[in-house]
GROMACS .gro file of C-alpha atoms in nm:
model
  451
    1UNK     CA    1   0.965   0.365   0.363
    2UNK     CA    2   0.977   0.538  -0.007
    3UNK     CA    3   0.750   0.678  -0.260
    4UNK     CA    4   0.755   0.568  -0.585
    5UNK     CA    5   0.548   0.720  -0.890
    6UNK     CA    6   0.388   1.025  -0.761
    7UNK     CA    7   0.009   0.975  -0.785
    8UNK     CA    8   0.025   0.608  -0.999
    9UNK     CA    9  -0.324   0.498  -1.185
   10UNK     CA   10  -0.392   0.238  -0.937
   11UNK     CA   11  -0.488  -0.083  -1.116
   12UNK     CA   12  -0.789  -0.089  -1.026
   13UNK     CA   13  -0.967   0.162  -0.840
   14UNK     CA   14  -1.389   0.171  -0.828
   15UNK     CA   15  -1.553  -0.001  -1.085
   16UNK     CA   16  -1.565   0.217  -1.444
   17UNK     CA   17  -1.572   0.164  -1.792
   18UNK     CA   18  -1.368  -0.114  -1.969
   19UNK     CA   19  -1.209   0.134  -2.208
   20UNK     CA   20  -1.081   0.363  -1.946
   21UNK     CA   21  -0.957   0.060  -1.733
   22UNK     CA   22  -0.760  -0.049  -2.044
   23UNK     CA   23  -0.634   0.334  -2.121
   24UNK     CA   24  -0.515   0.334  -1.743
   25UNK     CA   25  -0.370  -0.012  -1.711
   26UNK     CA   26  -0.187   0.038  -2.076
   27UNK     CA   27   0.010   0.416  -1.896
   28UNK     CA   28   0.097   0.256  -1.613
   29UNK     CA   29   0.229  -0.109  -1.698
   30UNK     CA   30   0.374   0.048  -2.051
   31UNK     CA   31   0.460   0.352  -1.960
   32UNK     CA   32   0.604   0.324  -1.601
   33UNK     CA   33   0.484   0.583  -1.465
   34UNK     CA   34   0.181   0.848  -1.387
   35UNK     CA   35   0.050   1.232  -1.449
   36UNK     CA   36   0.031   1.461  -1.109
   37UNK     CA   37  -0.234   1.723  -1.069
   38UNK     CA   38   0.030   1.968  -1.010
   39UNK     CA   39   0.232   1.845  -1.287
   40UNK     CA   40   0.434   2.086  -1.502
   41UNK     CA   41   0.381   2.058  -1.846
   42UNK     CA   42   0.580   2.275  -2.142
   43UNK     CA   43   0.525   2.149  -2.503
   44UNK     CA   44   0.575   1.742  -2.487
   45UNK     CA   45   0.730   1.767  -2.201
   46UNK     CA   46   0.644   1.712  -1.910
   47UNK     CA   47   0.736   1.759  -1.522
   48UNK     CA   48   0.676   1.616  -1.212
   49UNK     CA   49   0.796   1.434  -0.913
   50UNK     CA   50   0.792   1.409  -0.529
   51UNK     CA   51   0.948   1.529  -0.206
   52UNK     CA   52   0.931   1.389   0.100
   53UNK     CA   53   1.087   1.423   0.486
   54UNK     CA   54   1.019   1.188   0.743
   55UNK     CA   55   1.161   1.189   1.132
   56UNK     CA   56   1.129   0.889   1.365
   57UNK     CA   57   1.208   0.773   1.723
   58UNK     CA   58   1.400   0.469   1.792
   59UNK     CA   59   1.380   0.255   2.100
   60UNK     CA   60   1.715   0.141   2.038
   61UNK     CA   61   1.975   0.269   1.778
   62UNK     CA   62   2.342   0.252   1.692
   63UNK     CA   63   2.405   0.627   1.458
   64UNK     CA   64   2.595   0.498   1.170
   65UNK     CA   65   2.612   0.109   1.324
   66UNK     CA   66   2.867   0.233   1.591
   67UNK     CA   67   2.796  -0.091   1.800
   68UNK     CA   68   2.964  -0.286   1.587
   69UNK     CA   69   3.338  -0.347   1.616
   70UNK     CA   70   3.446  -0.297   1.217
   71UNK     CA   71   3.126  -0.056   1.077
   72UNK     CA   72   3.196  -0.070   0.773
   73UNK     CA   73   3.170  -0.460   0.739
   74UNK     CA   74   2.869  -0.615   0.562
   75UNK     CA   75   2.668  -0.834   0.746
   76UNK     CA   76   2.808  -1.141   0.550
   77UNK     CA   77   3.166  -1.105   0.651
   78UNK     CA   78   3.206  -1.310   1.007
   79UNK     CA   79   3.441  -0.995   1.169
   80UNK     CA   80   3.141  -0.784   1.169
   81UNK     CA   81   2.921  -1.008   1.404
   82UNK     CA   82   3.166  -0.863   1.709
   83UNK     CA   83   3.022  -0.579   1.866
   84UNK     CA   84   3.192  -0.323   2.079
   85UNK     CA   85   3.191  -0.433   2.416
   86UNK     CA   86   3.010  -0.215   2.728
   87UNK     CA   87   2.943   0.065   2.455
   88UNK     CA   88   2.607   0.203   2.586
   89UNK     CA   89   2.302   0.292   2.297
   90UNK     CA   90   1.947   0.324   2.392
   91UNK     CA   91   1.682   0.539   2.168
   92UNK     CA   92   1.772   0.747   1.898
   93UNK     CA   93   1.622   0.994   1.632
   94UNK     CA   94   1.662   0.908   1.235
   95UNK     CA   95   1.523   1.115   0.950
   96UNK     CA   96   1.548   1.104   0.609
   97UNK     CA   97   1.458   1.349   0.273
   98UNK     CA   98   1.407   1.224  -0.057
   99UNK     CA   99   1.373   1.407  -0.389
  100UNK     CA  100   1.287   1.251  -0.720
  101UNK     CA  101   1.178   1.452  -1.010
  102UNK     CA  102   1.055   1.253  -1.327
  103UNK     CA  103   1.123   1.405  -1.679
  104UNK     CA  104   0.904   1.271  -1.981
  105UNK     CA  105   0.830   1.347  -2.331
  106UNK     CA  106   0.585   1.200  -2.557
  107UNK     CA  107   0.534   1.219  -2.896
  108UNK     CA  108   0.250   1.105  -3.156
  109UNK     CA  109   0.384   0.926  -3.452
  110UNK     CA  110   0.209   0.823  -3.735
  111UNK     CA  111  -0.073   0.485  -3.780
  112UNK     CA  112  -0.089   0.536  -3.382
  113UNK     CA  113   0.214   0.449  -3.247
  114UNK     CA  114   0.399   0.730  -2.973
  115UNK     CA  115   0.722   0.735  -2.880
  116UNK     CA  116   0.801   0.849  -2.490
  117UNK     CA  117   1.120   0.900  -2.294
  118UNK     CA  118   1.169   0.897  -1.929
  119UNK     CA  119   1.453   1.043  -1.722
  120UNK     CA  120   1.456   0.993  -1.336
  121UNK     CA  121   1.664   1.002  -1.070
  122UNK     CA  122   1.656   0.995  -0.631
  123UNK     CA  123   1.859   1.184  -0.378
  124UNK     CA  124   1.877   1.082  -0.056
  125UNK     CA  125   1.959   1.356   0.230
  126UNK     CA  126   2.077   1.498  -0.044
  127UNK     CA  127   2.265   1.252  -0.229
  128UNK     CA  128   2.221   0.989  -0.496
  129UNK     CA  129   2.057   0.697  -0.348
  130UNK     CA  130   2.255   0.513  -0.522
  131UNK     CA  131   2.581   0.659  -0.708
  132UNK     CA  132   2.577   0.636  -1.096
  133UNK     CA  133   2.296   0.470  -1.140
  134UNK     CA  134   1.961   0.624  -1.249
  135UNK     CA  135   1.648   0.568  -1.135
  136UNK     CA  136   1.510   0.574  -1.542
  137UNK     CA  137   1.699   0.674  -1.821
  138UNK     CA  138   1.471   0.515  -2.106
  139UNK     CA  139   1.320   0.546  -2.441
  140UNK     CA  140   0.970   0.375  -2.533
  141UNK     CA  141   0.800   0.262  -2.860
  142UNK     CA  142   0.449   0.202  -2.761
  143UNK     CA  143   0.093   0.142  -2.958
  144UNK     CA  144  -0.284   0.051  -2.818
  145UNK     CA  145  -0.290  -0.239  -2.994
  146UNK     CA  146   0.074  -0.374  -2.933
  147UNK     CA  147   0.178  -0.268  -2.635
  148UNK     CA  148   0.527  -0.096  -2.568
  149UNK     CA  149   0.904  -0.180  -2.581
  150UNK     CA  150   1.094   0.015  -2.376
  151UNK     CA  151   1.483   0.042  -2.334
  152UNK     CA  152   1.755   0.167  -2.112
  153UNK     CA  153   1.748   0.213  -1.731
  154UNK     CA  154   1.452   0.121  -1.533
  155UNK     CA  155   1.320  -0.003  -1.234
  156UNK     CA  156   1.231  -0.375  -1.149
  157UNK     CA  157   0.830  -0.458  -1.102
  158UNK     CA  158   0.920  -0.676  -0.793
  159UNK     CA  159   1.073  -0.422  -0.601
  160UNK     CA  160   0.865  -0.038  -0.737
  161UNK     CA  161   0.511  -0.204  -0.712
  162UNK     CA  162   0.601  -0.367  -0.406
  163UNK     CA  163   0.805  -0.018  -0.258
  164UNK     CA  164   0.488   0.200  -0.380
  165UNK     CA  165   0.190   0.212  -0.365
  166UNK     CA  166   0.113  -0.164  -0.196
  167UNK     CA  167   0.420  -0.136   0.093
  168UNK     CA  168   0.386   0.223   0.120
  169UNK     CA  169  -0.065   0.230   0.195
  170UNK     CA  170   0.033   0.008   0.472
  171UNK     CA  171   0.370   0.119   0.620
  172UNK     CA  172   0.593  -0.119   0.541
  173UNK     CA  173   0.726   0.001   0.197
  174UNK     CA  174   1.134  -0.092   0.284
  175UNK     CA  175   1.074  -0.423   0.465
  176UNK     CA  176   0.893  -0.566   0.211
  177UNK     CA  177   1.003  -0.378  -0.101
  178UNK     CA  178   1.345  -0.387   0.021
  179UNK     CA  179   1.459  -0.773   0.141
  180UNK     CA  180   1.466  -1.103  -0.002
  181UNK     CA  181   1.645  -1.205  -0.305
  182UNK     CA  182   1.536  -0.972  -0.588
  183UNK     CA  183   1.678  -0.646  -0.749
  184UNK     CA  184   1.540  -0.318  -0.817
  185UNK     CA  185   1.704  -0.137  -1.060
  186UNK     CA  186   1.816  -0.246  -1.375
  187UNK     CA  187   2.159  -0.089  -1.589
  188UNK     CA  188   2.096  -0.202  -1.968
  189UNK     CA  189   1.721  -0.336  -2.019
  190UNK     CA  190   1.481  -0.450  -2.274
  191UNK     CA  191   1.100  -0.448  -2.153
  192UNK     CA  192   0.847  -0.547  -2.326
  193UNK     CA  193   0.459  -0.502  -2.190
  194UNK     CA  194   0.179  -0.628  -2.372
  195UNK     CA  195  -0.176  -0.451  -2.412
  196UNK     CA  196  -0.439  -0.570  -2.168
  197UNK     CA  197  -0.641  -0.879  -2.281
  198UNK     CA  198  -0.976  -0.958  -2.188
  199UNK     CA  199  -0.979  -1.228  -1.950
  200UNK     CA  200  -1.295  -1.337  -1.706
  201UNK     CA  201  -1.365  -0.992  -1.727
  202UNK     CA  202  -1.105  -0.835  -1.619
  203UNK     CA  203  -0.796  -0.746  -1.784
  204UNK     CA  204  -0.481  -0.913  -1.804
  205UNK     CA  205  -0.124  -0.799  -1.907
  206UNK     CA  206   0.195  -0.973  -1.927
  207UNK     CA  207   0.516  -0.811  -1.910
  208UNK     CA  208   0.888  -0.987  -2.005
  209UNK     CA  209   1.187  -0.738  -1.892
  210UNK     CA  210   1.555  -0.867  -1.973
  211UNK     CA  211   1.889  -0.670  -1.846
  212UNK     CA  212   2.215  -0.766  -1.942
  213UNK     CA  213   2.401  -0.607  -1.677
  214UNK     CA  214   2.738  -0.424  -1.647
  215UNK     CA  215   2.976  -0.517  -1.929
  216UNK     CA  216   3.347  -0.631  -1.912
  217UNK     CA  217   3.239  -1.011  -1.733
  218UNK     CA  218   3.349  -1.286  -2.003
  219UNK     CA  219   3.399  -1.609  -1.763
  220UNK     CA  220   3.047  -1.483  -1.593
  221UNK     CA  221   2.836  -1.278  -1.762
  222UNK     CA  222   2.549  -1.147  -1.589
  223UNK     CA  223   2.211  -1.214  -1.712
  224UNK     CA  224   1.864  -1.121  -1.530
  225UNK     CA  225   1.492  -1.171  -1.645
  226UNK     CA  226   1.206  -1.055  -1.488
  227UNK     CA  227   0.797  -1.179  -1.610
  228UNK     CA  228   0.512  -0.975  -1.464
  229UNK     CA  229   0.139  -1.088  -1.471
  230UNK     CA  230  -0.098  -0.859  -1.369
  231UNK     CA  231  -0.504  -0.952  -1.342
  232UNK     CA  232  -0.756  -0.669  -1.237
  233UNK     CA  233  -1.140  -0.745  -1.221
  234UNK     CA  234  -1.376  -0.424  -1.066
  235UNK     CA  235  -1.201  -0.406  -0.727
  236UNK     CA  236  -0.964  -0.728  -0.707
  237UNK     CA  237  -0.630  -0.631  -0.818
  238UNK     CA  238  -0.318  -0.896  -0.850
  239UNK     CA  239   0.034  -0.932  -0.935
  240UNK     CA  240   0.281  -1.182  -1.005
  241UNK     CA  241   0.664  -1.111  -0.999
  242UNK     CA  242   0.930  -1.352  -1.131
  243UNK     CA  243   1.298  -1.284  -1.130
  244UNK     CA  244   1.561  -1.533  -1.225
  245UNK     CA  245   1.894  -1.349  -1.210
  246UNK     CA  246   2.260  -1.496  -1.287
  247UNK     CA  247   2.592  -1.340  -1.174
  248UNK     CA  248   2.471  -1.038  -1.029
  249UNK     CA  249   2.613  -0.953  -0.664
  250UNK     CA  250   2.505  -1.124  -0.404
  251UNK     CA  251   2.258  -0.989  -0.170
  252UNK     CA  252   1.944  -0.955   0.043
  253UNK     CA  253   1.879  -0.638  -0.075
  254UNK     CA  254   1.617  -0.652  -0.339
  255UNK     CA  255   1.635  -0.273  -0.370
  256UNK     CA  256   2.011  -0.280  -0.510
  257UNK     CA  257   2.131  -0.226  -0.887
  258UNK     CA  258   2.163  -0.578  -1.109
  259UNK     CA  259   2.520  -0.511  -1.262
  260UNK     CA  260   2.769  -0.826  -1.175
  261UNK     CA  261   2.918  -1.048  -0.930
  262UNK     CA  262   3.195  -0.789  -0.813
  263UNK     CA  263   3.234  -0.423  -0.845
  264UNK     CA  264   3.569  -0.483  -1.049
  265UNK     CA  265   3.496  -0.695  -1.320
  266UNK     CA  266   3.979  -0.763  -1.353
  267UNK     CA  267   3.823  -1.063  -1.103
  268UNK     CA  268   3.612  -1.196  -1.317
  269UNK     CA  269   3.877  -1.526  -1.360
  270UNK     CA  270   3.927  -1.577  -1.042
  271UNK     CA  271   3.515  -1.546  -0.927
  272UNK     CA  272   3.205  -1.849  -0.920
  273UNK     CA  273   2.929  -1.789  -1.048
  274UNK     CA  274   2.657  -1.680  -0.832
  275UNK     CA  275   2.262  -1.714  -0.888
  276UNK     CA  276   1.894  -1.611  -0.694
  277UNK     CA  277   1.527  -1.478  -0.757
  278UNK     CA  278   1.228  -1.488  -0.612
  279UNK     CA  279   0.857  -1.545  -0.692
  280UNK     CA  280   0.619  -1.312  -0.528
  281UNK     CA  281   0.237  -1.277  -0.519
  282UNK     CA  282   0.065  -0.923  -0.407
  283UNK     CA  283  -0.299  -0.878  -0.413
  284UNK     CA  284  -0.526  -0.567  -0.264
  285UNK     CA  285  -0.907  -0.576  -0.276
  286UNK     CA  286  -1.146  -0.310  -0.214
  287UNK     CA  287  -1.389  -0.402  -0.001
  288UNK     CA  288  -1.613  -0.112  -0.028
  289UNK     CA  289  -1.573   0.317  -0.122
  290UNK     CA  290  -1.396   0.278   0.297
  291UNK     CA  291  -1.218  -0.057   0.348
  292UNK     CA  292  -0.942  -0.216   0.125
  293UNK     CA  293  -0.754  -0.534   0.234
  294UNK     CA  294  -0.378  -0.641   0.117
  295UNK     CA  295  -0.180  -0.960   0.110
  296UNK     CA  296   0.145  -1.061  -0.031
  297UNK     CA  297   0.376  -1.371  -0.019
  298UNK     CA  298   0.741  -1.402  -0.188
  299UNK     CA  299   0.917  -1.715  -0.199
  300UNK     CA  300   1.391  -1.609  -0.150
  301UNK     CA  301   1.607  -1.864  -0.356
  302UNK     CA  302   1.991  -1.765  -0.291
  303UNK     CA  303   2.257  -2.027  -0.478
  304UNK     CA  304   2.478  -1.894  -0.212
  305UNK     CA  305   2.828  -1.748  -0.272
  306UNK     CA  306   3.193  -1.869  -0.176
  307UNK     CA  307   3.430  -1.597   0.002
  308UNK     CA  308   3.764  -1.554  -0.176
  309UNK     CA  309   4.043  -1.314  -0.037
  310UNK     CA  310   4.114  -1.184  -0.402
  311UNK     CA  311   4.392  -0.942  -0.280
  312UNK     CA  312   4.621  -0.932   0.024
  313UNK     CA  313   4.731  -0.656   0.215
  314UNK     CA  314   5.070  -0.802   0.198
  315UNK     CA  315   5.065  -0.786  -0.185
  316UNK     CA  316   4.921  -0.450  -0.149
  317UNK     CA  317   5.143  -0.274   0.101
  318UNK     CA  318   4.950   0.006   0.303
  319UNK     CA  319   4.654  -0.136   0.123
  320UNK     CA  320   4.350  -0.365   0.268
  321UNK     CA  321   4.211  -0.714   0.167
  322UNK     CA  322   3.977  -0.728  -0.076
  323UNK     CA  323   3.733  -1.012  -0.051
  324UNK     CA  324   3.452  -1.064  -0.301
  325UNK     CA  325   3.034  -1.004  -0.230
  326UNK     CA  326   2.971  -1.372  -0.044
  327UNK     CA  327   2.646  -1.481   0.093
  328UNK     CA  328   2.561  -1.738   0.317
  329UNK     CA  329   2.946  -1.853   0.408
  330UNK     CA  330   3.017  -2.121   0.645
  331UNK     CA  331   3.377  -1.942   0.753
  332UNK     CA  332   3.454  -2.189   1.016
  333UNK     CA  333   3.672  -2.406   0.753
  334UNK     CA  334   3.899  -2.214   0.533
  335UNK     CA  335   3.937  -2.473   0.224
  336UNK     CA  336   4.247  -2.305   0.096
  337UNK     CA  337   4.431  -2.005  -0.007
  338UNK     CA  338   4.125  -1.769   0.200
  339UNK     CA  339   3.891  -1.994   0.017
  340UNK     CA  340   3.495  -2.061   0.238
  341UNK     CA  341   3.200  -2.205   0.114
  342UNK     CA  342   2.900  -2.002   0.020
  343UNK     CA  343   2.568  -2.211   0.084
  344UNK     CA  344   2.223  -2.249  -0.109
  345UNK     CA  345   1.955  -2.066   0.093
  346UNK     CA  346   1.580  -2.069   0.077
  347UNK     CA  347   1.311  -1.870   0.281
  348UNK     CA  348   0.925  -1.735   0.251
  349UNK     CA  349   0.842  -1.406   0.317
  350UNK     CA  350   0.467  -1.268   0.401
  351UNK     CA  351   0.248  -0.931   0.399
  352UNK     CA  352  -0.081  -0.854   0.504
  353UNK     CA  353  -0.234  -0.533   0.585
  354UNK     CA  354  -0.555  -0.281   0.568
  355UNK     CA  355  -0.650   0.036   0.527
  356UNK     CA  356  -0.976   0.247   0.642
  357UNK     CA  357  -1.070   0.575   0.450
  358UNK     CA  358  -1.281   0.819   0.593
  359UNK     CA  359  -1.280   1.139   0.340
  360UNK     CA  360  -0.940   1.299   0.371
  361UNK     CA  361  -0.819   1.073   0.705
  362UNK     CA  362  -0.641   0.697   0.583
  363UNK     CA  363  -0.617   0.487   0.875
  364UNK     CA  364  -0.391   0.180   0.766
  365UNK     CA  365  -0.217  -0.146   0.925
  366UNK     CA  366   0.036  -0.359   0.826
  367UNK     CA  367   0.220  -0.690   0.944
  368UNK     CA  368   0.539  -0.851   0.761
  369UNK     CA  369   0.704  -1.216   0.861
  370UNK     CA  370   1.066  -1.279   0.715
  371UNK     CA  371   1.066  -1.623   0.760
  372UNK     CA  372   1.340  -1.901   0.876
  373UNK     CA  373   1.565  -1.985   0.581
  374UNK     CA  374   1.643  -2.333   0.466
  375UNK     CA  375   2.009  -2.395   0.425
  376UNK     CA  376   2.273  -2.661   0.459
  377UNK     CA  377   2.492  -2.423   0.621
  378UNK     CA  378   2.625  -2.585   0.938
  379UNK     CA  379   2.747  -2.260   1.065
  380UNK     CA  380   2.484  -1.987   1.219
  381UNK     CA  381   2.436  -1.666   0.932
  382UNK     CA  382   2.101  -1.591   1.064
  383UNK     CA  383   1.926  -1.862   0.905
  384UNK     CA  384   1.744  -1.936   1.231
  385UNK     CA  385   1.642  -1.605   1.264
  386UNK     CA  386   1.255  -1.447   1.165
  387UNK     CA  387   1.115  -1.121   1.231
  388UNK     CA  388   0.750  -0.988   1.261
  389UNK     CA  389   0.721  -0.622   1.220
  390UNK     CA  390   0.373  -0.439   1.249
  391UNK     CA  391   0.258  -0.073   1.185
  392UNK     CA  392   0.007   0.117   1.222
  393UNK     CA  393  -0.074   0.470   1.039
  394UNK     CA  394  -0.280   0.751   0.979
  395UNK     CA  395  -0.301   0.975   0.691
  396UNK     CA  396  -0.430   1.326   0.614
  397UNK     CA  397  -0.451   1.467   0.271
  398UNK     CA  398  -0.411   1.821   0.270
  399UNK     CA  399  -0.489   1.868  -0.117
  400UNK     CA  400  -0.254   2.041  -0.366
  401UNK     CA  401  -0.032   1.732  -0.351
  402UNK     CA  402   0.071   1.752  -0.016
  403UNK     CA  403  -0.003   1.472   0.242
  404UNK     CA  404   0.107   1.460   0.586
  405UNK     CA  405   0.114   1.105   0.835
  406UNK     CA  406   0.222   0.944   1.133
  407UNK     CA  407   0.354   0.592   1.192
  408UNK     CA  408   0.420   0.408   1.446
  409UNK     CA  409   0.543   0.040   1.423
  410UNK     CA  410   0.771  -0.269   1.698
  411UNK     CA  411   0.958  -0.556   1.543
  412UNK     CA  412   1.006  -0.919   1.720
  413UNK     CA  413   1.270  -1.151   1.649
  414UNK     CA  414   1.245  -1.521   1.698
  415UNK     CA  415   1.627  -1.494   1.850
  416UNK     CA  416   1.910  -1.263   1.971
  417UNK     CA  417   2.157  -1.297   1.696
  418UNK     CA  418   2.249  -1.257   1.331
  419UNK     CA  419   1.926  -1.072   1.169
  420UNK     CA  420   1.712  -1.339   0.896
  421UNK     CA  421   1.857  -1.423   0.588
  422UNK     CA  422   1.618  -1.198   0.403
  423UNK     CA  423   1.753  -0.904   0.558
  424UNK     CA  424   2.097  -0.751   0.416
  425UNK     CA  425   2.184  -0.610   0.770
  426UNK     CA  426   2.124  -0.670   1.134
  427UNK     CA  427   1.959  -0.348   1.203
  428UNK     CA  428   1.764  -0.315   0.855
  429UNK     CA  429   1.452  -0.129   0.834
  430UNK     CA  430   1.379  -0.066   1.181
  431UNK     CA  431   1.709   0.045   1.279
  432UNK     CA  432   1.674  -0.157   1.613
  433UNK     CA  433   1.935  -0.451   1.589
  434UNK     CA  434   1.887  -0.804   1.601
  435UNK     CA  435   2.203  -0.901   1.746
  436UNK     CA  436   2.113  -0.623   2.091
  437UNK     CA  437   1.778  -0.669   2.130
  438UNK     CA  438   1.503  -0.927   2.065
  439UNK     CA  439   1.229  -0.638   2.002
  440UNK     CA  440   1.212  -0.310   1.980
  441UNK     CA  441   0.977   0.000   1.864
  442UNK     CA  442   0.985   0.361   1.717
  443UNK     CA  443   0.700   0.652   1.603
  444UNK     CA  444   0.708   0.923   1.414
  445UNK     CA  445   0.630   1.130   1.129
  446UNK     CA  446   0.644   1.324   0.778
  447UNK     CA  447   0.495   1.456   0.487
  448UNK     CA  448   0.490   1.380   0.101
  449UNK     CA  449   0.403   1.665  -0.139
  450UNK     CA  450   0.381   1.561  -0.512
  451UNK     CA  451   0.397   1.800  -0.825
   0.00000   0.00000   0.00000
């Protein structure tokens, strides 16, 4: 579970005035990101940012995924289906911190135009969540009337809308936000997000983000585009999130960086090309000042991606093999040379959830399906494989920013094996693994304070 955007303008809230709706849908579609209360502020600067710790109990866990035989093999590589044999596990405590201040400056420039940077970054138990990239690292151009164009580092739609607030209300922020076949944070972007239009009276905006990705790939360049619609009317809020992305790596992971096909773009000759996105739906409606109800579908498409031993160990003495990012690899026929076929892959994921606010107590609910995945594939990667995961909360706001909660949540697999195909591990999320157990269950606890 994550926060994203510490106290966002939710889009929308109770009815209110059509200019203010279109002030706060233009900040947060154009802007990226929202003002705290306890925000710092010094000139055109300004300050703010979250902090939040979190402890759970496991039914079953494996610290560090110690129950399986090689640890540090991805979930797409067939040596790391073996598990250690009669090594005993049972329930476990996990916790996690995360820190992420936001850094902005705006500035008025003339015939109404303002020109804003952003600068954000995560740590996770103390470290980058994820090591040289940033969070944001962008500059905007933006106008009432035009909308904005930002550039630089961002963060996807798909994955921050669907990570926080709408996963987050309802407990599931990491299963949803987190699997299937998107990306969430983007290297070298162009964004462009256009004012809100009147539309059945509401307001709609349109948003077109492009990323080129990590340079140095000639033979294949990575290219990913991203279109977000977003239609609010009083208390009906929806989104729509496309991604088509080419050459990036290969994952389930739609929280990951889009950069290439590889890590080490000297491969770039001897690699495929490699292509997925998804298209995902999220809606929330407030029922009345107590009761809101969420639902979201995403469809996975995964081109699937061929294993190739690229270097030896005996090439590279006191080395190790290095094998590319595959996906979806039928490894029971090796056509050559530590060459195995990566297959196409296609899956549906679904949300639903509620919440129930009684003045400073949230009382919220949330189920997820990862559905079966479509595939040619005529060896077993999980593809047979679902999960159902549902949670249940409870919320208190203290005030000043800080929040405190407690969560409590069991997943169900349809089998004892490989974890779905829109999960990049076998013990994702949950940290209860699909290949030990067919169900498991934790509770716990944490707070959030925002500045």
């Amino acid at each position: 579970m994550h926060a994203e955007f510490p106290n966002p303008i939710r889009i929308p809230n109770l009815p209110r005035p059509r200019a203010l709706m279109r002030a706060g849908v233009l900040a947060a579609a154009g802007l990226g990101w929202a003002a705290s209360a306890q925000a710092i502020d010094f000139g055109p600067f300004t300050l703010n940012g979250f902090v939040k710790a979190e402890a759970t109990r496991v039914s079953s866990y494996c610290k560090d995924n110690s129950c399986q035989v090689d640890p540090q093999a991805g979930k797409e590589f067939i040596w790391a289906d073996e598990l250690v044999q009669g090594k005993g596990y049972g329930a476990g405590t996990t916790h996690v911190t995360l820190v992420q201040p936001y850094l902005s400056a705006k500035f008025d420039l003339p015939r109404g135009f303002k020109l804003s940077g952003l600068i954000s970054q995560r740590w996770r138990d103390g470290k980058e969540d994820f090591k040289g990239f940033w969070y944001d690292k962008s500059v905007a151009l933006s106008h009432e009337d035009y909308g904005s164009l930002r550039v630089g580092a961002m963060l996807t739609r798909a994955w921050s809308m669907a990570d926080y607030p709408f996963g987050t209300d309802i407990g599931l922020a990491d299963p949803w936000a987190s699997s299937g076949s998107g990306y969430g944070v983007l290297t070298r972007a162009v964004r462009y997000t256009s004012r809100p239009f009147d539309v059945f009276e509401g307001d709609l905006v349109v948003e077109g983000t492009y990323d080129m990705g990590k340079s140095g790939w000639e033979r294949n360049k990575p290219r990913f585009f991203e279109l977000w619609v977003h239609y609010g009317r009083g208390d009906l809020s929806v989104d729509v999130m496309l991604q088509d992305a080419r050459n990036g790596t290969p994952s389930a992971f739609s929280h990951g960086p889009f950069t290439g096909l590889f890590y080490d773009s000297r491969f770039d000759e001897a690699l495929g090309g490699s292509s997925q996105g998804i298209a995902m739906a999220m809606a929330r409606y407030r029922v009345d000042a107590r009761i809101e109800v969420l639902g979201g579908v995403r469809a996975n498409r995964w081109s699937g991606a061929y294993a190739k031993l690229l270097e030896s160990r005996t090439v590279n003495p006191g080395g190790f093999d290095i094998w590319n990012s595959p996906f979806n690899v039928d490894w029971s026929t090796d056509l050559g040379g530590g060459v195995y076929k990566g297959y196409a892959a296609r899956s549906v994921d679904v949300v639903l959830g509620a919440r129930y606010r009684i003045g400073k107590w949230t009382a919220s609910t949330g189920m997820l399906y990862l559905g079966q995945a479509d595939t040619d594939n005529p060896s077993e990667r999980g593809q047979s494989n679902s999960a159902t995961i549902n949670t249940i909360g409870l919320e208190y706001d203290v005030g000043q920013g800080l929040r405190v909660y407690a969560n409590a949540g069991i997943v169900n697999y349809r089998l004892k094996g490989l974890a779905p195909t829109s999960m990049p591990s076998n013990s994702a999320f949950t940290s209860i693994d699909s290949r030990l157990e067919r169900s498991g269950n934790w509770f716990g606890g944490g707070f959030v304070y925002t500045f």
